Tab-separated table of C-alpha atoms in Angstrom:
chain	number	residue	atom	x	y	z
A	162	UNK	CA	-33.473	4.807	-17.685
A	163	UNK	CA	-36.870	2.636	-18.276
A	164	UNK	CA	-37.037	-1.249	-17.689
A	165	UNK	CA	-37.068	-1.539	-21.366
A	166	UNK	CA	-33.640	0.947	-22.577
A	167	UNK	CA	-32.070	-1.166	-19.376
A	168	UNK	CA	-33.354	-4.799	-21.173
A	169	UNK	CA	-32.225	-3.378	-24.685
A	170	UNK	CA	-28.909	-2.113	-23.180
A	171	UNK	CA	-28.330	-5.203	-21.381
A	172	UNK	CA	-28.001	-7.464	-24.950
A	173	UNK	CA	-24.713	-5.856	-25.855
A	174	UNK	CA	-22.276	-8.362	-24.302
A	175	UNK	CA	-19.709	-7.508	-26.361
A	176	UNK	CA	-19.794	-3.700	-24.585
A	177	UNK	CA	-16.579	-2.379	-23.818
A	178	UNK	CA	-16.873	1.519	-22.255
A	179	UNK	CA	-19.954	3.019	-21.438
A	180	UNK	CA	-20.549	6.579	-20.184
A	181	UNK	CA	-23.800	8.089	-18.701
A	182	UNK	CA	-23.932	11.575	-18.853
A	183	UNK	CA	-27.279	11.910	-16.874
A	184	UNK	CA	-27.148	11.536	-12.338
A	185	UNK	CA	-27.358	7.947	-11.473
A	186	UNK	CA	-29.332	8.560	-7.946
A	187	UNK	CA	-28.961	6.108	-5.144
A	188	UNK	CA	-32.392	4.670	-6.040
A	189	UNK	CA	-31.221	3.623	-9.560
A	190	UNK	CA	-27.948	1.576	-7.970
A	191	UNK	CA	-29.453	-1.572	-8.295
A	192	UNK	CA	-30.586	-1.022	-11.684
A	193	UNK	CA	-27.270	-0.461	-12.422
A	194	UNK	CA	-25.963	-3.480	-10.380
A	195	UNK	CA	-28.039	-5.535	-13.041
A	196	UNK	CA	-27.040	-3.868	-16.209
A	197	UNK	CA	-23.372	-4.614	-15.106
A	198	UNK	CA	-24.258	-8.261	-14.489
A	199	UNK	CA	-24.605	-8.651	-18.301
A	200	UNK	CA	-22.062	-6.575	-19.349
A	201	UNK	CA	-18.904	-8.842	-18.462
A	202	UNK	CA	-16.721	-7.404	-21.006
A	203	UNK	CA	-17.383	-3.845	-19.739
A	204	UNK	CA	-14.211	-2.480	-18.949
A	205	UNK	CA	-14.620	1.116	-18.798
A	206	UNK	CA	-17.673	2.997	-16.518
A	207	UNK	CA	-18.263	6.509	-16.524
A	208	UNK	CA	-21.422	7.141	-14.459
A	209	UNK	CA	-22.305	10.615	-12.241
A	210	UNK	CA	-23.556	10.272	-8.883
A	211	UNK	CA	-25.293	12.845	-6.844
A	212	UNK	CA	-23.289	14.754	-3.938
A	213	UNK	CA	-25.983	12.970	-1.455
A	214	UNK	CA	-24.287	9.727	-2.321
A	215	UNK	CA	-21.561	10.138	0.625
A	216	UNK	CA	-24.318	9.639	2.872
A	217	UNK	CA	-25.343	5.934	1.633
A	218	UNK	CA	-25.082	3.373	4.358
A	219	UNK	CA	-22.855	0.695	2.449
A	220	UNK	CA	-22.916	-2.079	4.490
A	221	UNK	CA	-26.860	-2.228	4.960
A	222	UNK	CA	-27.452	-1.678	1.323
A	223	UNK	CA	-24.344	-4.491	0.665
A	224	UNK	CA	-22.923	-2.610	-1.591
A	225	UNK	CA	-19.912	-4.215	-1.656
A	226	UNK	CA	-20.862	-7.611	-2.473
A	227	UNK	CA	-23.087	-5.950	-5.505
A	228	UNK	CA	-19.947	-4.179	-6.530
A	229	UNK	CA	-17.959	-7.390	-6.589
A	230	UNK	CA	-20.302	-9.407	-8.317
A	231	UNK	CA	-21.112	-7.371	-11.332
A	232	UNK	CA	-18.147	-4.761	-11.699
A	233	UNK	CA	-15.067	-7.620	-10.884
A	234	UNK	CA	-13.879	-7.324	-14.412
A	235	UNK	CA	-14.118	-3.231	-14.743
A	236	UNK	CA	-10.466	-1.675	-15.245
A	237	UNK	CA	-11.875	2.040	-15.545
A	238	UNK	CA	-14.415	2.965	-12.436
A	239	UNK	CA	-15.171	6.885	-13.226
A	240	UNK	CA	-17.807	8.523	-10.875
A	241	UNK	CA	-19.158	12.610	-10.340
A	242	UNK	CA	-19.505	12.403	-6.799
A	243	UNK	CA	-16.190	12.434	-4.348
A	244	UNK	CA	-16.539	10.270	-1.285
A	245	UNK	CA	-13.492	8.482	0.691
A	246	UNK	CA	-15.923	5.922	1.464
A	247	UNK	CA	-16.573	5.205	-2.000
A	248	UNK	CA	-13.389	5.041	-3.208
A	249	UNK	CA	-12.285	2.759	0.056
A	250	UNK	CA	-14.763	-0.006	-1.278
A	251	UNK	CA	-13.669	-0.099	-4.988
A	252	UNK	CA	-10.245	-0.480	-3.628
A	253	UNK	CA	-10.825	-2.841	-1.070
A	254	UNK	CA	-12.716	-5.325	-3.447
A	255	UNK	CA	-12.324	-4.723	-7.126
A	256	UNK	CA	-8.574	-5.198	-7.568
A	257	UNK	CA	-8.587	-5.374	-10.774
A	258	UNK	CA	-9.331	-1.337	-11.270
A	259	UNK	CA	-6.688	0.679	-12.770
A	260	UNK	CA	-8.717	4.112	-12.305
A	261	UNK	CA	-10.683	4.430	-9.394
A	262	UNK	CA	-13.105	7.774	-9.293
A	263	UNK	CA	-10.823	9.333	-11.937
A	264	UNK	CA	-7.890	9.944	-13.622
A	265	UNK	CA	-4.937	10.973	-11.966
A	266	UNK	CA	-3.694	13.058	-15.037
A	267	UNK	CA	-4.719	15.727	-16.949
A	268	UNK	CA	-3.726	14.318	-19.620
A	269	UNK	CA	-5.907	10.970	-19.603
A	270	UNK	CA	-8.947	10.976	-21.018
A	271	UNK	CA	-12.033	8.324	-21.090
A	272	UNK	CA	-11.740	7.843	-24.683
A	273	UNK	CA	-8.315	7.652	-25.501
A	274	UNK	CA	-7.097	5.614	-22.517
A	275	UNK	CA	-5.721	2.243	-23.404
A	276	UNK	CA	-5.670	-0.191	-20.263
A	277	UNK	CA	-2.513	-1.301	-18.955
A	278	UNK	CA	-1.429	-4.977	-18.926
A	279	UNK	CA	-3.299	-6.689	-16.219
A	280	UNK	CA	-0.226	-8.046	-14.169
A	281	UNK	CA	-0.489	-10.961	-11.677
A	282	UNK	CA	-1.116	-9.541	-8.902
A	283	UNK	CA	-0.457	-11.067	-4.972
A	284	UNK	CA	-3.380	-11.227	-2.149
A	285	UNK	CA	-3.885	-8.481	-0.405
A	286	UNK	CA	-2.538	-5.551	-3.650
A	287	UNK	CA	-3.958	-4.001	-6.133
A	288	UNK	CA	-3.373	-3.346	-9.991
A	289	UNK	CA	-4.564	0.454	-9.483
A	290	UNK	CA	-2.302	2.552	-11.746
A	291	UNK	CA	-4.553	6.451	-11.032
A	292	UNK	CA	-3.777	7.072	-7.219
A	293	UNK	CA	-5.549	10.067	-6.214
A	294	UNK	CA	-4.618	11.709	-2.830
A	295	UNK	CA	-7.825	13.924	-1.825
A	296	UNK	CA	-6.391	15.444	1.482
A	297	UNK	CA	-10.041	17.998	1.875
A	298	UNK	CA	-11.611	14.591	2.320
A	299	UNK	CA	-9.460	14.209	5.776
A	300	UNK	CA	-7.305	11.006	3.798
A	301	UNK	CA	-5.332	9.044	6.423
A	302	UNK	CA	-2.252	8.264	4.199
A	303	UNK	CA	-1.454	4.526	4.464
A	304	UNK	CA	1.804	3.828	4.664
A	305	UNK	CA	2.217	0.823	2.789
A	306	UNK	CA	0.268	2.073	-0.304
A	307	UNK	CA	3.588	1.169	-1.976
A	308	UNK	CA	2.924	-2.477	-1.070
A	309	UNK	CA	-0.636	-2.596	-1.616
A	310	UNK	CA	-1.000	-0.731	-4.853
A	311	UNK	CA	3.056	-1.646	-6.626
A	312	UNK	CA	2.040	-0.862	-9.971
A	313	UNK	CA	0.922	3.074	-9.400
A	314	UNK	CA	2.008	5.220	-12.731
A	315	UNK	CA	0.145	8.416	-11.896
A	316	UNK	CA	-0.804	10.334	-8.786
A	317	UNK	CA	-2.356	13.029	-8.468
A	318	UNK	CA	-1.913	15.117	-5.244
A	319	UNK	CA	-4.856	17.678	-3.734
A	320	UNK	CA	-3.462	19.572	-1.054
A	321	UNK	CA	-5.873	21.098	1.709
A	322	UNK	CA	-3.690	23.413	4.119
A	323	UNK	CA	-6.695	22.965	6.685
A	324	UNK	CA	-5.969	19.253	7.372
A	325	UNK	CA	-2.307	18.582	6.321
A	326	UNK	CA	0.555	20.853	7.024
A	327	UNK	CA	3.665	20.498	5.194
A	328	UNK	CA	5.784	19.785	8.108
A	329	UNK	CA	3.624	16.701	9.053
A	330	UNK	CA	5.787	14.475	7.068
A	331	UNK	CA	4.103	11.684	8.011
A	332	UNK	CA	0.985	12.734	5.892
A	333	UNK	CA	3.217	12.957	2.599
A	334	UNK	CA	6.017	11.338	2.555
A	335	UNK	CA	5.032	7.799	2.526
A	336	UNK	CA	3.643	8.867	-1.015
A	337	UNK	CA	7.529	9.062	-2.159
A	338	UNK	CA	7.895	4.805	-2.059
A	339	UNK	CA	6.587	4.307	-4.978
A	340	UNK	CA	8.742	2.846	-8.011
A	341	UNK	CA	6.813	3.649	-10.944
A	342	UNK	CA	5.684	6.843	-10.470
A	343	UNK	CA	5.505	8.848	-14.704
A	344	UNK	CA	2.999	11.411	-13.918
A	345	UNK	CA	2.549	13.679	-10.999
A	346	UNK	CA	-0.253	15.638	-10.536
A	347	UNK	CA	-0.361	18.588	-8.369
A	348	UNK	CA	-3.392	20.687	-6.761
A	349	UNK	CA	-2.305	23.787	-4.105
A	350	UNK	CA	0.687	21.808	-3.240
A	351	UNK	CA	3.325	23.732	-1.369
A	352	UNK	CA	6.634	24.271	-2.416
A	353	UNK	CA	9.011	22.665	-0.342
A	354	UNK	CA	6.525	19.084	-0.810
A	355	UNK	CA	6.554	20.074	-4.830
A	356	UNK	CA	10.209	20.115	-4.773
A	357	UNK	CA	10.686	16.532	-2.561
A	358	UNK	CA	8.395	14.772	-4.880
A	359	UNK	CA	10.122	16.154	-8.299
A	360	UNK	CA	13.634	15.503	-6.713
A	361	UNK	CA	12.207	11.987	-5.354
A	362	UNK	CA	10.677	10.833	-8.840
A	363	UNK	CA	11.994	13.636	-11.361
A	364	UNK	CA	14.302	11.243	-13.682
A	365	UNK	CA	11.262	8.697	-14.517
A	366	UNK	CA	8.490	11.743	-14.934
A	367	UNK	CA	6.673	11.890	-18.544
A	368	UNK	CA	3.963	14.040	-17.057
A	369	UNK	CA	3.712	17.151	-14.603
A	370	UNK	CA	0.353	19.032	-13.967
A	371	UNK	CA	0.722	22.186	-11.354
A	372	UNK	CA	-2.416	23.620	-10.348
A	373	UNK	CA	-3.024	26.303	-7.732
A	374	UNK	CA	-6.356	28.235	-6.374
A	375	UNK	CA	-7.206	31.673	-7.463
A	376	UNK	CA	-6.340	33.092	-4.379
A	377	UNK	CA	-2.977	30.988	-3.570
A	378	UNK	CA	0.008	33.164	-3.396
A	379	UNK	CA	2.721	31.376	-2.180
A	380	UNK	CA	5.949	30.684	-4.165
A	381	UNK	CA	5.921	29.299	-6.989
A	382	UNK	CA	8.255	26.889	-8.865
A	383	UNK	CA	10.079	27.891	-12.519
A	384	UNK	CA	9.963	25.715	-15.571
A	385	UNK	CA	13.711	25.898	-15.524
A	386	UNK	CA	13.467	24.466	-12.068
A	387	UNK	CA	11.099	21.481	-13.138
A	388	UNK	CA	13.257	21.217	-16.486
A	389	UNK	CA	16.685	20.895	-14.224
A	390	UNK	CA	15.313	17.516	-12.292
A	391	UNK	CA	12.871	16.309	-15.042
A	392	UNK	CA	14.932	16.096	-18.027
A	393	UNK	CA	12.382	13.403	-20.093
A	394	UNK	CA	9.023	15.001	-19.130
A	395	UNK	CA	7.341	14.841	-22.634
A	396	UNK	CA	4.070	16.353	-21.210
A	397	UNK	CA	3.712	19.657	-18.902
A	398	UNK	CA	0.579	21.383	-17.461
A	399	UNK	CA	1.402	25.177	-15.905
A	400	UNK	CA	0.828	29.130	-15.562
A	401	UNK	CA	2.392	31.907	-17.118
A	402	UNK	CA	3.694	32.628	-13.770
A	403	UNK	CA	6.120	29.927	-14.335
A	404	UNK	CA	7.926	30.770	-17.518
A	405	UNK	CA	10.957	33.054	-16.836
A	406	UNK	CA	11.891	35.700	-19.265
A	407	UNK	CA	15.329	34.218	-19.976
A	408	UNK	CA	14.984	31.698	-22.508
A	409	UNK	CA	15.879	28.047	-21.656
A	410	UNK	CA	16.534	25.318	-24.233
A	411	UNK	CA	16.546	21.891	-21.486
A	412	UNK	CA	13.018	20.749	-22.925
A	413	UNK	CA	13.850	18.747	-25.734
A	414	UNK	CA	11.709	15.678	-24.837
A	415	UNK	CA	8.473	18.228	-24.328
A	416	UNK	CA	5.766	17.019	-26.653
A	417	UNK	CA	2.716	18.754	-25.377
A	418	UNK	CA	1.718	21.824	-23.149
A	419	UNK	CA	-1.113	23.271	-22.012
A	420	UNK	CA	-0.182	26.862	-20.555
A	421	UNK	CA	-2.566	29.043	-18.105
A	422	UNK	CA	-2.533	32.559	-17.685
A	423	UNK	CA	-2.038	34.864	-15.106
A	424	UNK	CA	-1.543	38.199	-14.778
A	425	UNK	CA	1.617	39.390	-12.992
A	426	UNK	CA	3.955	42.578	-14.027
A	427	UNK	CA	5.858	40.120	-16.172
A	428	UNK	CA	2.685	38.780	-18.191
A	429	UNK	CA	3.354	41.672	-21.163
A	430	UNK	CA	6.904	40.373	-21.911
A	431	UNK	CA	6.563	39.381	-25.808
A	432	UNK	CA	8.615	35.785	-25.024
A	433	UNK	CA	6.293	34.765	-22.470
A	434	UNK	CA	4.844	32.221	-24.850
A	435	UNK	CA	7.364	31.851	-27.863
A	436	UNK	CA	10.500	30.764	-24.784
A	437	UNK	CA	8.689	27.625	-23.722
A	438	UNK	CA	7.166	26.708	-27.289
A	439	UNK	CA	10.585	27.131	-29.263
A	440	UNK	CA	10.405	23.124	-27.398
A	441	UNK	CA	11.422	21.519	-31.341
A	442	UNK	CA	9.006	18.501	-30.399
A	443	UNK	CA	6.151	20.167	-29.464
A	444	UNK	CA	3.297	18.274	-31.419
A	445	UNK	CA	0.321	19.186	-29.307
A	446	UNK	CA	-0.597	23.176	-27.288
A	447	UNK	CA	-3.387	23.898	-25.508
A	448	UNK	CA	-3.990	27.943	-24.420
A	449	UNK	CA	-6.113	28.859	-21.409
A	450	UNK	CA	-6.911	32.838	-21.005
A	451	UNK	CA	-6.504	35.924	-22.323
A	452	UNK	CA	-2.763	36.293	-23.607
A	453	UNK	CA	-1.526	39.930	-23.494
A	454	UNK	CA	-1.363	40.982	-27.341
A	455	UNK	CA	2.760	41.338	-27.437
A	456	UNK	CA	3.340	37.788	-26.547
A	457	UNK	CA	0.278	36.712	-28.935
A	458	UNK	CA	1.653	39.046	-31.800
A	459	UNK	CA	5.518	38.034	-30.974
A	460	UNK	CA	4.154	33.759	-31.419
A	461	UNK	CA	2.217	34.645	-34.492
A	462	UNK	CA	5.129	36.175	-35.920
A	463	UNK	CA	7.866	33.268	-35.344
A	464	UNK	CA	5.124	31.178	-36.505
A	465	UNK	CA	4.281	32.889	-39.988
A	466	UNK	CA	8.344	32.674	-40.308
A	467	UNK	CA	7.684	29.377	-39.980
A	468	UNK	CA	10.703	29.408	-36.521
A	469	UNK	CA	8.373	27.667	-34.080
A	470	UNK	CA	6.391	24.978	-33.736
A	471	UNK	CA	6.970	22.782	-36.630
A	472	UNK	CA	5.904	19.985	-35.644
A	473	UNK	CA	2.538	21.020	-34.262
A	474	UNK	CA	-0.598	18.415	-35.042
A	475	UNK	CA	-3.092	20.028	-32.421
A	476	UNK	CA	-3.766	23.704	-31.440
A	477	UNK	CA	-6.461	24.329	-28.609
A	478	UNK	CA	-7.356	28.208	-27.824
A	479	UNK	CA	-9.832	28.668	-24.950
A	480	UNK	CA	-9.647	32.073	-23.919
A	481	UNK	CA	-11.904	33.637	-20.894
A	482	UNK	CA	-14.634	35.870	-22.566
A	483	UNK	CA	-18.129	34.652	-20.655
A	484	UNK	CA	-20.222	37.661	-22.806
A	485	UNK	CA	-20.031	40.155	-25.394
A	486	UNK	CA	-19.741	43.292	-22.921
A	487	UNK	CA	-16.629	41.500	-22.133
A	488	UNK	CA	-15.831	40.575	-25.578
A	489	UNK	CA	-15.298	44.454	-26.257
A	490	UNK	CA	-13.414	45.199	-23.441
A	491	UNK	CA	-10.772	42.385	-25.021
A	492	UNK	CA	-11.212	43.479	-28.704
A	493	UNK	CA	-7.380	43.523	-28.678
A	494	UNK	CA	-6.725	40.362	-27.580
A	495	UNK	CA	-9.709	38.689	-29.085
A	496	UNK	CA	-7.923	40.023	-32.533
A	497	UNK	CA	-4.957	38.677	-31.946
A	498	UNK	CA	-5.893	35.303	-31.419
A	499	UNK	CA	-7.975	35.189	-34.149
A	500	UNK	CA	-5.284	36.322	-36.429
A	501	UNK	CA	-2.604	34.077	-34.565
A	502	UNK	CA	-4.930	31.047	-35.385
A	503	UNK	CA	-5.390	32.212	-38.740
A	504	UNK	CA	-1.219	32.351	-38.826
A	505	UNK	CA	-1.312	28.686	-37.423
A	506	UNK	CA	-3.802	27.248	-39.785
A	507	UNK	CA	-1.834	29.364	-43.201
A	508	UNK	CA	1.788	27.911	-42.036
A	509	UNK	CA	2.064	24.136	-40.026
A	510	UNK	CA	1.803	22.015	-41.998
A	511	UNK	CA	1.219	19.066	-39.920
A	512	UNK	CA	-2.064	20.453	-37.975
A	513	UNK	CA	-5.268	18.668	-38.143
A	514	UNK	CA	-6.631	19.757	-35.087
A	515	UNK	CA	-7.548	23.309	-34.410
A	516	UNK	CA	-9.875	24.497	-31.465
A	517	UNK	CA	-10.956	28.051	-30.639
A	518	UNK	CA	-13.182	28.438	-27.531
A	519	UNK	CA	-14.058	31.596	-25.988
A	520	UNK	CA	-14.578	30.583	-22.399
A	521	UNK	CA	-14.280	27.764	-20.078
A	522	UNK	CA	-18.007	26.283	-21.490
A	523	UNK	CA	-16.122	25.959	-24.648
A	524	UNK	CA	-17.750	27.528	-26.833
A	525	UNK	CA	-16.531	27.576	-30.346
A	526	UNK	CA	-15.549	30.754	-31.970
A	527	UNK	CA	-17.421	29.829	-35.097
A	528	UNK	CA	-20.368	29.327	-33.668
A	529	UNK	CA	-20.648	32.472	-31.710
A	530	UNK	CA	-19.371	34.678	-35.126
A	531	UNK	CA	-21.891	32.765	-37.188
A	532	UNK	CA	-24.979	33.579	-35.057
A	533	UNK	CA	-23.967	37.224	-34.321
A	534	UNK	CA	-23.339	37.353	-38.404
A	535	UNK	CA	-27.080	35.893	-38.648
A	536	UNK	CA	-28.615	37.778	-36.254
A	537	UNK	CA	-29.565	34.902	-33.714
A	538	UNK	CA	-28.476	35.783	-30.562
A	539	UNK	CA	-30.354	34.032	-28.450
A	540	UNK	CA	-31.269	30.012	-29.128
A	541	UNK	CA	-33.164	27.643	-26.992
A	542	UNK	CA	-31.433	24.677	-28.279
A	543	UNK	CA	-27.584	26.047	-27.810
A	544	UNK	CA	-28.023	28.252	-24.591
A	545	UNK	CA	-24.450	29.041	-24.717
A	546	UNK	CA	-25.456	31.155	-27.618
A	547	UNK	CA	-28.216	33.020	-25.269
A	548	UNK	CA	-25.974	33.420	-22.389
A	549	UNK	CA	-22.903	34.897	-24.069
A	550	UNK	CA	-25.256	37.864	-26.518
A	551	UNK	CA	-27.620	38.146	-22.834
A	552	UNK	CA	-26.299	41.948	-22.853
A	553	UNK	CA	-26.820	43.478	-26.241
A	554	UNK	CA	-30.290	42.976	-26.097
A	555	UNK	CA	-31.302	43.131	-29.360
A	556	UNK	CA	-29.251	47.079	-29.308
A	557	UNK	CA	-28.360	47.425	-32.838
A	558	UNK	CA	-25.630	49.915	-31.641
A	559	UNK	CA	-23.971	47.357	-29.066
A	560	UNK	CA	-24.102	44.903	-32.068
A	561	UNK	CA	-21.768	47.143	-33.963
A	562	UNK	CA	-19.437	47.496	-31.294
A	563	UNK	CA	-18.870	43.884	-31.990
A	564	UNK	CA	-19.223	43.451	-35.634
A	565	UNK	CA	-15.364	43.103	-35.945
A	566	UNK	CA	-16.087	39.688	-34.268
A	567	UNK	CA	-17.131	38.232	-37.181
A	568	UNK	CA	-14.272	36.590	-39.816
A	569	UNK	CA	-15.597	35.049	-42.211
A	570	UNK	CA	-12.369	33.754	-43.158
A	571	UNK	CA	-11.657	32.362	-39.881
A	572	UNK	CA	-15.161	30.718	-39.843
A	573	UNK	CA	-14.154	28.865	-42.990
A	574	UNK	CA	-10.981	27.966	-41.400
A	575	UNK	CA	-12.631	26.627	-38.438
A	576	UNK	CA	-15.086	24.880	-40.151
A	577	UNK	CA	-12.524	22.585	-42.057
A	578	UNK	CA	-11.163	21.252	-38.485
C-alpha cells in the first residue's frame, strides 16, 4: 500500500475488521504499526505474512512494544504465516486477544464471528478463547495454560508423531484442565488421546472437527462412539470412514455437518449419507468429494419424499473434479449431484443457501457449465476457467464428451442462490 491509500485508510476511526488479502512483508510492519495507531476501534485483523517472517529478530526490531502500542485493543489477531515466536508475543502482551493466528474451529469464520464478552481479567492471564496447539512447531506445553488463559472455548489440536508421542503424557494432558472447553478441534490425533479428550470434555462439547492426513491409517473413531460421550454436540466435522452402516438415532442436538469422503470397501453402501443426515435438526450440510452414486441416489430419493432434512437452510457441494478429463471419468457421479441438488432446491423449503463447487478452488458449477455452453474455455480474468478446460484444447470431439455437463436448468437454479 502507498503513503497516500495508508493516509486515506487511516481516517476511518470508526473501523471495526479489516482484512488484507495481499503479503504484508517484514518491510511494510511499521507501516502497519501506524495504520493501527489510528484505528483504535479495530477489533478484528486479518493480515498474511510471508513464511520468511519466522526469521525476524523481535527484540531488535521491538516488536513487542509496537504490538502493544497500536494493536492493545484488537480481539481478533489473524495472520498467514505460522511461527511459535509470533504467537508467544501476541500472547505475552496483548491480553486482550480472543484469537491469536487463527481460529481454533472450523466452524468460525472472520465474518461471522461475534466477540465474546471481554471479562475482567487478573495479572498475569489472558482472555484468549482460540487455543491452538501446533505440536510440528516443537510447542513446549505449559502446564498452567489453564491458569493463564481460564476462559479457553475452543482448541484446536495438531498432532506431529515426530515430536510428541502419545505416551508422553506430559505433552497432552495438561491440555485436559481446562473448564470451558465447547469445541475441539482435531488434526492426526491418535486414538487413545482422541478418546481422553472426548471422555475428559464430551458433556460440554457443541463442536468436534476430526481431521487426518492422506496417508494416516491408524484407527479411527465411529460417530456412534463420539455420539455416546457427546450427547449436545450441535456441530460435527468428519469422513465417511466414520459413519457405520447401522443406523444410529443419538444425534438429536446435531445442527450442522460437513462430511468428507473416503474411499474404503464400505463407501458404496446407499446409507452412508442418508444414516447421519436423518439428524431431524440438521439446518446446515456441507459435502466434500466425490460421493459414490448409490448413497447420492439413495439421499436424493428420501429427500424428493420429502423424509430427510427438513429443516435444511444451507446446502454446500464441493466435489473433487480439478479438469474436464476428470470430469468424464466421474460423469456418474457428477450426474448425480447435479440431480440431487436439483432434488434439494425442488423440495426444502427452508433453503436459501445452495453451493455447488467442483473442486477444492471452489469453483462454481454454473460458471464452469456456462462457459463450456458459450464456448469460452479459457479466460484471463477467471483462470479457474482456463485451468479446469486446459485438456480439451479447443477438440470439438472432447467437448462432446462433456456436453452432458451443461443444465441449463440447474444453471437457473444456481443462479437464484
Amino acid at each position: 500500500m502507498d503513503s497516500e491509500f495508508l493516509q486515506a485508510l487511516s481516517k476511518f476511526s470508526r473501523l471495526h475488521l479489516l482484512q488484507i488479502e495481499d503479503v504484508c512483508y517484514i518491510d511494510g510492519l511499521d507501516d502497519l504499526f501506524q495504520l493501527l495507531e489510528h484505528l483504535q476501534e479495530l477489533q478484528y485483523l486479518s493480515v498474511c505474512f510471508p513464511n520468511g517472517f519466522a526469521e525476524i529478530n523481535f527484540e531488535e526490531q521491538n516488536i513487542a512494544e509496537k504490538m502493544k502500542k497500536s494493536m492493545s485493543n484488537l480481539k481478533v489477531f489473524r495472520y498467514g504465516s505460522a511461527t511459535y515466536h509470533l504467537r508467544r508475543v501476541c500472547m505475552d502482551h496483548l491480553p486482550n486477544l480472543q484469537v491469536i493466528e487463527d481460529f481454533a474451529s472450523d466452524f468460525s469464520l472472520m465474518q461471522d464471528f461475534v466477540a465474546f464478552a471481554q471479562d475482567p481479567i487478573s495479572h498475569g492471564t489472558s482472555n484468549l478463547r482460540h487455543l491452538l496447539v501446533d505440536y510440528s512447531q516443537q510447542e513446549a506445553i505449559n502446564q498452567n495454560y489453564h491458569l493463564t488463559c481460564p476462559l479457553v472455548s475452543h482448541m484446536a489440536i495438531f498432532w506431529w508423531e515426530e515430536w510428541v508421542s502419545e505416551h508422553d503424557c506430559s505433552k497432552w494432558k495438561p491440555l485436559l484442565k481446562f473448564t470451558q472447553i465447547e469445541s475441539l478441534h482435531f488434526l492426526d490425533t491418535p486414538l487413545r488421546v482422541l478418546n481422553c479428550f472426548l471422555s475428559n470434555y464430551g458433556s460440554n462439547l457443541r463442536e468436534i472437527s476430526i481431521r487426518y492426513g492422506l496417508d494416516f491409517t491408524a484407527q479411527i473413531i465411529s460417530l456412534k462412539e463420539i455420539f455416546a460421550v457427546c450427547p449436545n454436540l450441535e456441530k460435527l466435522k468428519c469422513y465417511t470412514t466414520m459413519i457405520e452402516r447401522v443406523p444410529f438415532t443419538s444425534f438429536a442436538c446435531l445442527k450442522e455437518v460437513n462430511i468428507e469422503f473416503m474411499r474404503t470397501p464400505e463407501s458404496s453402501d446407499d446409507g452412508l449419507l442418508s444414516h447421519i443426515l436423518s439428524a431431524p435438526g440438521l439446518t446446515k450440510v456441507t459435502l466434500v468429494g466425490n460421493f459414490e452414486g448409490n448413497s447420492i441416489k439413495k439421499l436424493t430419493s428420501l429427500i424428493s419424499k420429502k423424509k430427510i432434512l427438513l429443516q435444511l437452510e444451507s446446502l454446500t457441494i464441493e466435489m473433487r473434479i480439478n479438469n474436464s478429463d476428470r470430469l468424464n471419468i466421474m460423469e456418474e457421479r457428477v450426474k448425480e449431484t447435479m440431480k440431487l441438488t436439483k432434488c434439494a432446491t425442488a423440495n426444502l423449503q427452508k433453503l436459501s443457501h445452495v453451493k455447488f463447487y467442483l473442486n477444492f478452488r471452489r469453483t462454481e458449477y454454473s460458471v464452469l457449465a456456462r462457459s463450456l455452453r458459450d464456448g469460452k474455455i479459457s479466460n484471463e480474468s477467471m483462470p479457474d476457467i482456463t485451468i479446469f478446460y486446459s485438456d480439451l484444447n479447443n477438440n470439438d470431439d472432447n467437448k462432446d464428451r462433456i456436453s452432458w455437463f451443461v443444465d441449463e436448468e440447474l444453471i437457473s437454479i444456481l443462479d437464484n442462490y
